[in-house]
Amino acid sequence: MADTCGQVLLGSGLTVLSHPLMYIKVLVQVGHEPLPPTLGRNMFGRQVYQLPGLFAYAKHIIKIDGKSGLFKGLTPRLCAGTIGTIVHSRVLQMVGSSQKAEDGSLQHVVNETTKEMIARSCATIVTHPFHVITLRCMVQFIGREVKYRSVDFFSVVFLIPFMCLSTHSGLIPRLLGDVLSLWICNMLAHFINTHAIDDSFFASMLTYPFVLVSNLVAVNNCGLAGGLPPYAAVYPNWLHCWSHLSREGNMSRGNSLFFRKLPAGKMYAIEQKRFF
């Protein structure tokens, strides 16, 4: 119990610190570009049109909503983290010790990874409605809606059972991304047995499209401007979203918040604050 409490406190602290970063990343993922590109130079000295990075984007949000505006959606995200940690811990206890295998062997890695996959998946399923509400609180910045507000958060939570389909939007690609990332990291760590490369970074690169699609589907066609045309087409399911992003060459949109450049073949629409 003490270990779980410690994990909750540590996780909550990290969540608060990283929240502005996630907030800006989500806005970039849905295609919101409030600041026009500027002419600059890349690392090779060539002139290129660059997009605002993390700090420029943060200054823009502060200018409109103040410093507290960087923490929209923090409350449901903290709830998701707390509940997820508790569920993860309880499921690991229920799964119990795996079949005995020599430490460091492939069988041992498979056993431990399977246990972690079950625990992590259960936590993701239980907390996904909070994750969806977090994303929608953030995306409200685009259309200046107030459908999801901190003061109304607990009423929204009360309505979760009646919003089951809506608040589980994007769950499948998120689960697939989590599971693939876990197995890739653990298998690479086992077979490489060296710190020559960052296996978690490699895994995140491969599974980022699942994160992007999950977040976009979670806010798609939910009544917010950021989930409706022109920011997004209305997707029947996550596979259509994946296909559309792939055709448009946007599968890595929002993956980096530094050294962002103007997408090739895209035009910036000032009034709509996005690229076409």
CSV table of C-alpha atoms in Angstrom, one decimal:
chain,number,residue,atom,x,y,z
A,1,MET,CA,0.0,0.0,0.0
A,2,ALA,CA,2.8,2.4,0.9
A,3,ASP,CA,4.5,1.6,-2.5
A,4,THR,CA,1.3,2.4,-4.3
A,5,CYS,CA,0.8,5.7,-2.4
A,6,GLY,CA,4.4,6.7,-3.3
A,7,GLN,CA,3.8,5.9,-6.9
A,8,VAL,CA,0.6,8.0,-6.9
A,9,LEU,CA,2.4,11.0,-5.4
A,10,LEU,CA,5.4,10.7,-7.7
A,11,GLY,CA,3.2,10.2,-10.7
A,12,SER,CA,1.0,13.2,-9.8
A,13,GLY,CA,4.0,15.4,-9.4
A,14,LEU,CA,5.3,14.4,-12.8
A,15,THR,CA,1.9,14.8,-14.4
A,16,VAL,CA,1.6,18.4,-13.1
A,17,LEU,CA,5.1,19.3,-14.5
A,18,SER,CA,4.5,17.7,-17.9
A,19,HIS,CA,0.9,18.8,-18.4
A,20,PRO,CA,1.7,22.0,-20.4
A,21,LEU,CA,3.9,19.9,-22.8
A,22,MET,CA,1.0,17.4,-23.3
A,23,TYR,CA,-1.5,20.2,-23.7
A,24,ILE,CA,0.5,21.9,-26.5
A,25,LYS,CA,1.3,18.5,-28.2
A,26,VAL,CA,-2.5,17.7,-28.3
A,27,LEU,CA,-3.3,21.0,-29.9
A,28,VAL,CA,-0.6,20.4,-32.6
A,29,GLN,CA,-1.8,16.9,-33.1
A,30,VAL,CA,-5.3,18.1,-34.0
A,31,GLY,CA,-3.7,20.5,-36.4
A,32,HIS,CA,-4.2,23.8,-34.6
A,33,GLU,CA,-1.5,26.3,-35.7
A,34,PRO,CA,-2.4,29.7,-34.2
A,35,LEU,CA,0.9,31.3,-35.2
A,36,PRO,CA,2.0,31.6,-38.9
A,37,PRO,CA,5.3,30.1,-40.0
A,38,THR,CA,8.3,32.4,-40.0
A,39,LEU,CA,11.4,32.4,-42.2
A,40,GLY,CA,14.5,31.0,-40.4
A,41,ARG,CA,17.5,28.7,-40.9
A,42,ASN,CA,17.9,25.0,-40.2
A,43,MET,CA,21.0,23.5,-38.8
A,44,PHE,CA,22.7,23.5,-42.2
A,45,GLY,CA,22.2,27.2,-42.6
A,46,ARG,CA,19.5,26.9,-45.3
A,47,GLN,CA,16.5,29.2,-45.2
A,48,VAL,CA,13.3,27.4,-44.3
A,49,TYR,CA,9.8,28.3,-43.1
A,50,GLN,CA,9.6,27.2,-39.4
A,51,LEU,CA,6.6,26.7,-37.2
A,52,PRO,CA,6.4,27.9,-33.6
A,53,GLY,CA,8.0,25.6,-31.1
A,54,LEU,CA,7.0,24.6,-27.6
A,55,PHE,CA,7.9,27.9,-26.0
A,56,ALA,CA,6.3,30.2,-28.6
A,57,TYR,CA,3.1,28.1,-28.5
A,58,ALA,CA,3.1,28.3,-24.6
A,59,LYS,CA,3.5,32.1,-24.7
A,60,HIS,CA,0.5,32.3,-27.1
A,61,ILE,CA,-1.7,30.3,-24.7
A,62,ILE,CA,-0.6,32.4,-21.7
A,63,LYS,CA,-1.4,35.6,-23.7
A,64,ILE,CA,-5.0,34.3,-24.1
A,65,ASP,CA,-5.7,32.4,-21.0
A,66,GLY,CA,-3.0,33.3,-18.6
A,67,LYS,CA,-0.5,30.9,-17.0
A,68,SER,CA,-3.3,28.8,-15.6
A,69,GLY,CA,-4.5,28.2,-19.1
A,70,LEU,CA,-1.5,25.8,-19.6
A,71,PHE,CA,-3.2,23.4,-17.1
A,72,LYS,CA,-6.6,22.8,-18.8
A,73,GLY,CA,-7.6,19.2,-18.3
A,74,LEU,CA,-5.2,18.6,-15.4
A,75,THR,CA,-7.9,17.4,-13.0
A,76,PRO,CA,-9.2,14.5,-15.0
A,77,ARG,CA,-5.6,13.6,-16.0
A,78,LEU,CA,-4.6,13.4,-12.3
A,79,CYS,CA,-7.7,11.2,-11.6
A,80,ALA,CA,-6.7,9.0,-14.5
A,81,GLY,CA,-3.2,8.7,-13.2
A,82,THR,CA,-4.3,7.9,-9.6
A,83,ILE,CA,-6.9,5.4,-10.5
A,84,GLY,CA,-4.6,3.8,-13.2
A,85,THR,CA,-1.8,3.3,-10.7
A,86,ILE,CA,-4.1,1.7,-8.1
A,87,VAL,CA,-5.7,-0.6,-10.8
A,88,HIS,CA,-2.3,-1.5,-12.2
A,89,SER,CA,-1.0,-2.4,-8.7
A,90,ARG,CA,-4.1,-4.5,-7.8
A,91,VAL,CA,-4.0,-6.4,-11.1
A,92,LEU,CA,-0.3,-7.3,-10.7
A,93,GLN,CA,-1.1,-8.7,-7.3
A,94,MET,CA,-4.0,-10.7,-8.7
A,95,VAL,CA,-2.0,-12.1,-11.5
A,96,GLY,CA,0.6,-13.3,-9.0
A,97,SER,CA,4.0,-14.8,-9.7
A,98,SER,CA,4.5,-16.2,-13.1
A,99,GLN,CA,5.7,-19.7,-14.0
A,100,LYS,CA,9.2,-20.0,-12.7
A,101,ALA,CA,11.9,-19.3,-15.2
A,102,GLU,CA,15.5,-18.4,-15.0
A,103,ASP,CA,16.1,-14.6,-14.5
A,104,GLY,CA,17.2,-13.0,-17.8
A,105,SER,CA,15.9,-15.9,-19.9
A,106,LEU,CA,13.5,-15.2,-22.8
A,107,GLN,CA,10.8,-17.2,-21.0
A,108,HIS,CA,11.2,-15.0,-18.0
A,109,VAL,CA,10.9,-11.8,-20.1
A,110,VAL,CA,7.8,-13.1,-21.8
A,111,ASN,CA,6.2,-14.1,-18.5
A,112,GLU,CA,6.9,-10.7,-16.9
A,113,THR,CA,5.9,-8.8,-20.0
A,114,THR,CA,2.6,-10.7,-20.2
A,115,LYS,CA,1.8,-9.8,-16.6
A,116,GLU,CA,2.6,-6.1,-17.2
A,117,MET,CA,0.6,-6.1,-20.4
A,118,ILE,CA,-2.5,-7.4,-18.5
A,119,ALA,CA,-2.1,-4.9,-15.7
A,120,ARG,CA,-1.4,-2.0,-18.0
A,121,SER,CA,-4.3,-2.8,-20.3
A,122,CYS,CA,-6.8,-3.0,-17.4
A,123,ALA,CA,-5.6,0.3,-16.1
A,124,THR,CA,-6.0,1.9,-19.6
A,125,ILE,CA,-9.5,0.5,-20.1
A,126,VAL,CA,-10.7,1.8,-16.6
A,127,THR,CA,-9.2,5.2,-17.0
A,128,HIS,CA,-9.8,5.9,-20.7
A,129,PRO,CA,-13.0,8.0,-20.1
A,130,PHE,CA,-10.9,10.3,-17.9
A,131,HIS,CA,-8.3,10.5,-20.7
A,132,VAL,CA,-11.0,11.4,-23.3
A,133,ILE,CA,-12.3,14.2,-21.0
A,134,THR,CA,-8.7,15.5,-20.6
A,135,LEU,CA,-8.3,15.7,-24.3
A,136,ARG,CA,-11.6,17.4,-24.9
A,137,CYS,CA,-10.9,20.0,-22.1
A,138,MET,CA,-7.7,20.8,-24.0
A,139,VAL,CA,-9.2,20.9,-27.5
A,140,GLN,CA,-11.8,23.5,-26.3
A,141,PHE,CA,-9.0,26.0,-26.7
A,142,ILE,CA,-9.6,26.0,-30.4
A,143,GLY,CA,-13.2,26.9,-30.5
A,144,ARG,CA,-13.3,28.6,-27.1
A,145,GLU,CA,-16.0,26.3,-25.9
A,146,VAL,CA,-16.8,25.7,-22.2
A,147,LYS,CA,-18.6,22.3,-22.6
A,148,TYR,CA,-16.0,20.7,-20.3
A,149,ARG,CA,-15.0,22.8,-17.3
A,150,SER,CA,-13.1,22.0,-14.1
A,151,VAL,CA,-16.1,23.1,-11.9
A,152,ASP,CA,-18.3,20.7,-13.9
A,153,PHE,CA,-15.8,17.8,-13.8
A,154,PHE,CA,-17.5,15.7,-11.2
A,155,SER,CA,-20.8,16.0,-13.0
A,156,VAL,CA,-19.1,14.8,-16.1
A,157,VAL,CA,-17.7,11.9,-14.2
A,158,PHE,CA,-21.2,11.0,-12.9
A,159,LEU,CA,-22.4,10.9,-16.6
A,160,ILE,CA,-19.6,8.6,-17.7
A,161,PRO,CA,-21.8,5.4,-17.5
A,162,PHE,CA,-24.3,7.1,-19.8
A,163,MET,CA,-21.5,8.3,-22.2
A,164,CYS,CA,-19.9,4.9,-22.5
A,165,LEU,CA,-19.4,4.8,-26.3
A,166,SER,CA,-18.4,8.5,-26.5
A,167,THR,CA,-15.8,8.3,-23.7
A,168,HIS,CA,-14.3,5.1,-25.0
A,169,SER,CA,-13.5,6.7,-28.4
A,170,GLY,CA,-9.9,5.9,-29.4
A,171,LEU,CA,-9.5,3.1,-26.9
A,172,ILE,CA,-8.5,0.4,-29.4
A,173,PRO,CA,-5.6,2.2,-31.0
A,174,ARG,CA,-4.4,3.4,-27.6
A,175,LEU,CA,-4.4,-0.2,-26.3
A,176,LEU,CA,-2.6,-1.4,-29.4
A,177,GLY,CA,0.0,1.3,-29.1
A,178,ASP,CA,0.6,0.6,-25.4
A,179,VAL,CA,0.9,-3.2,-25.9
A,180,LEU,CA,3.2,-2.9,-28.9
A,181,SER,CA,5.4,-0.4,-27.1
A,182,LEU,CA,5.7,-2.6,-24.1
A,183,TRP,CA,6.7,-5.7,-26.1
A,184,ILE,CA,9.1,-3.8,-28.3
A,185,CYS,CA,10.9,-2.2,-25.4
A,186,ASN,CA,11.2,-5.5,-23.4
A,187,MET,CA,12.2,-7.6,-26.4
A,188,LEU,CA,14.8,-5.1,-27.5
A,189,ALA,CA,16.2,-4.8,-23.9
A,190,HIS,CA,16.5,-8.6,-23.8
A,191,PHE,CA,18.1,-9.2,-27.2
A,192,ILE,CA,20.4,-6.2,-27.3
A,193,ASN,CA,21.5,-6.2,-23.7
A,194,THR,CA,23.2,-2.9,-24.1
A,195,HIS,CA,22.5,0.8,-23.6
A,196,ALA,CA,24.0,1.6,-27.0
A,197,ILE,CA,20.5,2.7,-28.2
A,198,ASP,CA,17.5,3.9,-26.4
A,199,ASP,CA,14.9,1.1,-26.9
A,200,SER,CA,12.1,3.1,-25.4
A,201,PHE,CA,12.7,6.0,-27.8
A,202,PHE,CA,12.8,3.5,-30.7
A,203,ALA,CA,9.5,2.0,-29.5
A,204,SER,CA,7.8,5.3,-29.1
A,205,MET,CA,8.7,6.2,-32.7
A,206,LEU,CA,7.2,3.1,-34.0
A,207,THR,CA,4.0,3.3,-31.9
A,208,TYR,CA,3.4,7.1,-32.1
A,209,PRO,CA,0.8,6.8,-34.9
A,210,PHE,CA,-1.4,4.8,-32.5
A,211,VAL,CA,-1.1,7.6,-30.0
A,212,LEU,CA,-2.0,10.2,-32.6
A,213,VAL,CA,-5.0,8.3,-34.0
A,214,SER,CA,-6.3,7.5,-30.5
A,215,ASN,CA,-6.2,11.2,-29.5
A,216,LEU,CA,-7.8,12.4,-32.7
A,217,VAL,CA,-10.6,9.8,-32.6
A,218,ALA,CA,-11.3,10.7,-28.9
A,219,VAL,CA,-12.1,14.3,-29.8
A,220,ASN,CA,-13.6,13.6,-33.3
A,221,ASN,CA,-17.2,14.7,-33.9
A,222,CYS,CA,-17.8,15.4,-30.2
A,223,GLY,CA,-19.4,18.8,-30.7
A,224,LEU,CA,-16.1,20.7,-30.3
A,225,ALA,CA,-14.6,22.8,-33.1
A,226,GLY,CA,-11.3,21.0,-32.8
A,227,GLY,CA,-13.0,17.7,-33.7
A,228,LEU,CA,-15.0,18.9,-36.7
A,229,PRO,CA,-14.3,20.1,-40.2
A,230,PRO,CA,-12.1,22.0,-41.2
A,231,TYR,CA,-9.8,20.7,-38.4
A,232,ALA,CA,-10.8,17.1,-39.0
A,233,ALA,CA,-13.0,15.0,-41.2
A,234,VAL,CA,-15.7,13.0,-39.4
A,235,TYR,CA,-14.2,9.5,-39.0
A,236,PRO,CA,-16.6,6.4,-38.7
A,237,ASN,CA,-13.8,4.6,-36.8
A,238,TRP,CA,-10.1,4.7,-36.0
A,239,LEU,CA,-9.1,2.8,-39.2
A,240,HIS,CA,-10.6,5.6,-41.3
A,241,CYS,CA,-8.7,8.2,-39.3
A,242,TRP,CA,-5.4,6.2,-39.8
A,243,SER,CA,-6.0,5.9,-43.5
A,244,HIS,CA,-6.8,9.6,-43.9
A,245,LEU,CA,-3.7,10.7,-41.9
A,246,SER,CA,-1.5,8.3,-43.9
A,247,ARG,CA,-2.8,9.7,-47.2
A,248,GLU,CA,-2.2,13.3,-46.1
A,249,GLY,CA,1.3,12.4,-44.8
A,250,ASN,CA,0.4,13.5,-41.2
A,251,MET,CA,1.2,10.3,-39.3
A,252,SER,CA,4.0,12.0,-37.3
A,253,ARG,CA,2.1,15.3,-36.7
A,254,GLY,CA,2.9,16.6,-33.2
A,255,ASN,CA,5.7,14.1,-32.6
A,256,SER,CA,8.2,16.9,-32.1
A,257,LEU,CA,7.6,20.3,-30.6
A,258,PHE,CA,11.1,21.6,-31.5
A,259,PHE,CA,12.6,22.5,-34.9
A,260,ARG,CA,9.2,22.3,-36.6
A,261,LYS,CA,9.2,23.1,-40.3
A,262,LEU,CA,6.4,23.9,-42.8
A,263,PRO,CA,4.9,20.7,-44.1
A,264,ALA,CA,5.9,20.0,-47.7
A,265,GLY,CA,3.2,21.0,-50.2
A,266,LYS,CA,1.0,22.6,-47.5
A,267,MET,CA,-0.5,26.1,-47.4
A,268,TYR,CA,-1.2,28.0,-44.2
A,269,ALA,CA,-4.8,29.3,-43.8
A,270,ILE,CA,-4.6,32.4,-41.5
A,271,GLU,CA,-8.3,32.5,-40.7
A,272,GLN,CA,-8.6,28.8,-39.9
A,273,LYS,CA,-5.2,28.6,-38.3
A,274,ARG,CA,-4.2,25.3,-39.9
A,275,PHE,CA,-2.5,23.9,-42.9
A,276,PHE,CA,-4.2,22.5,-46.1
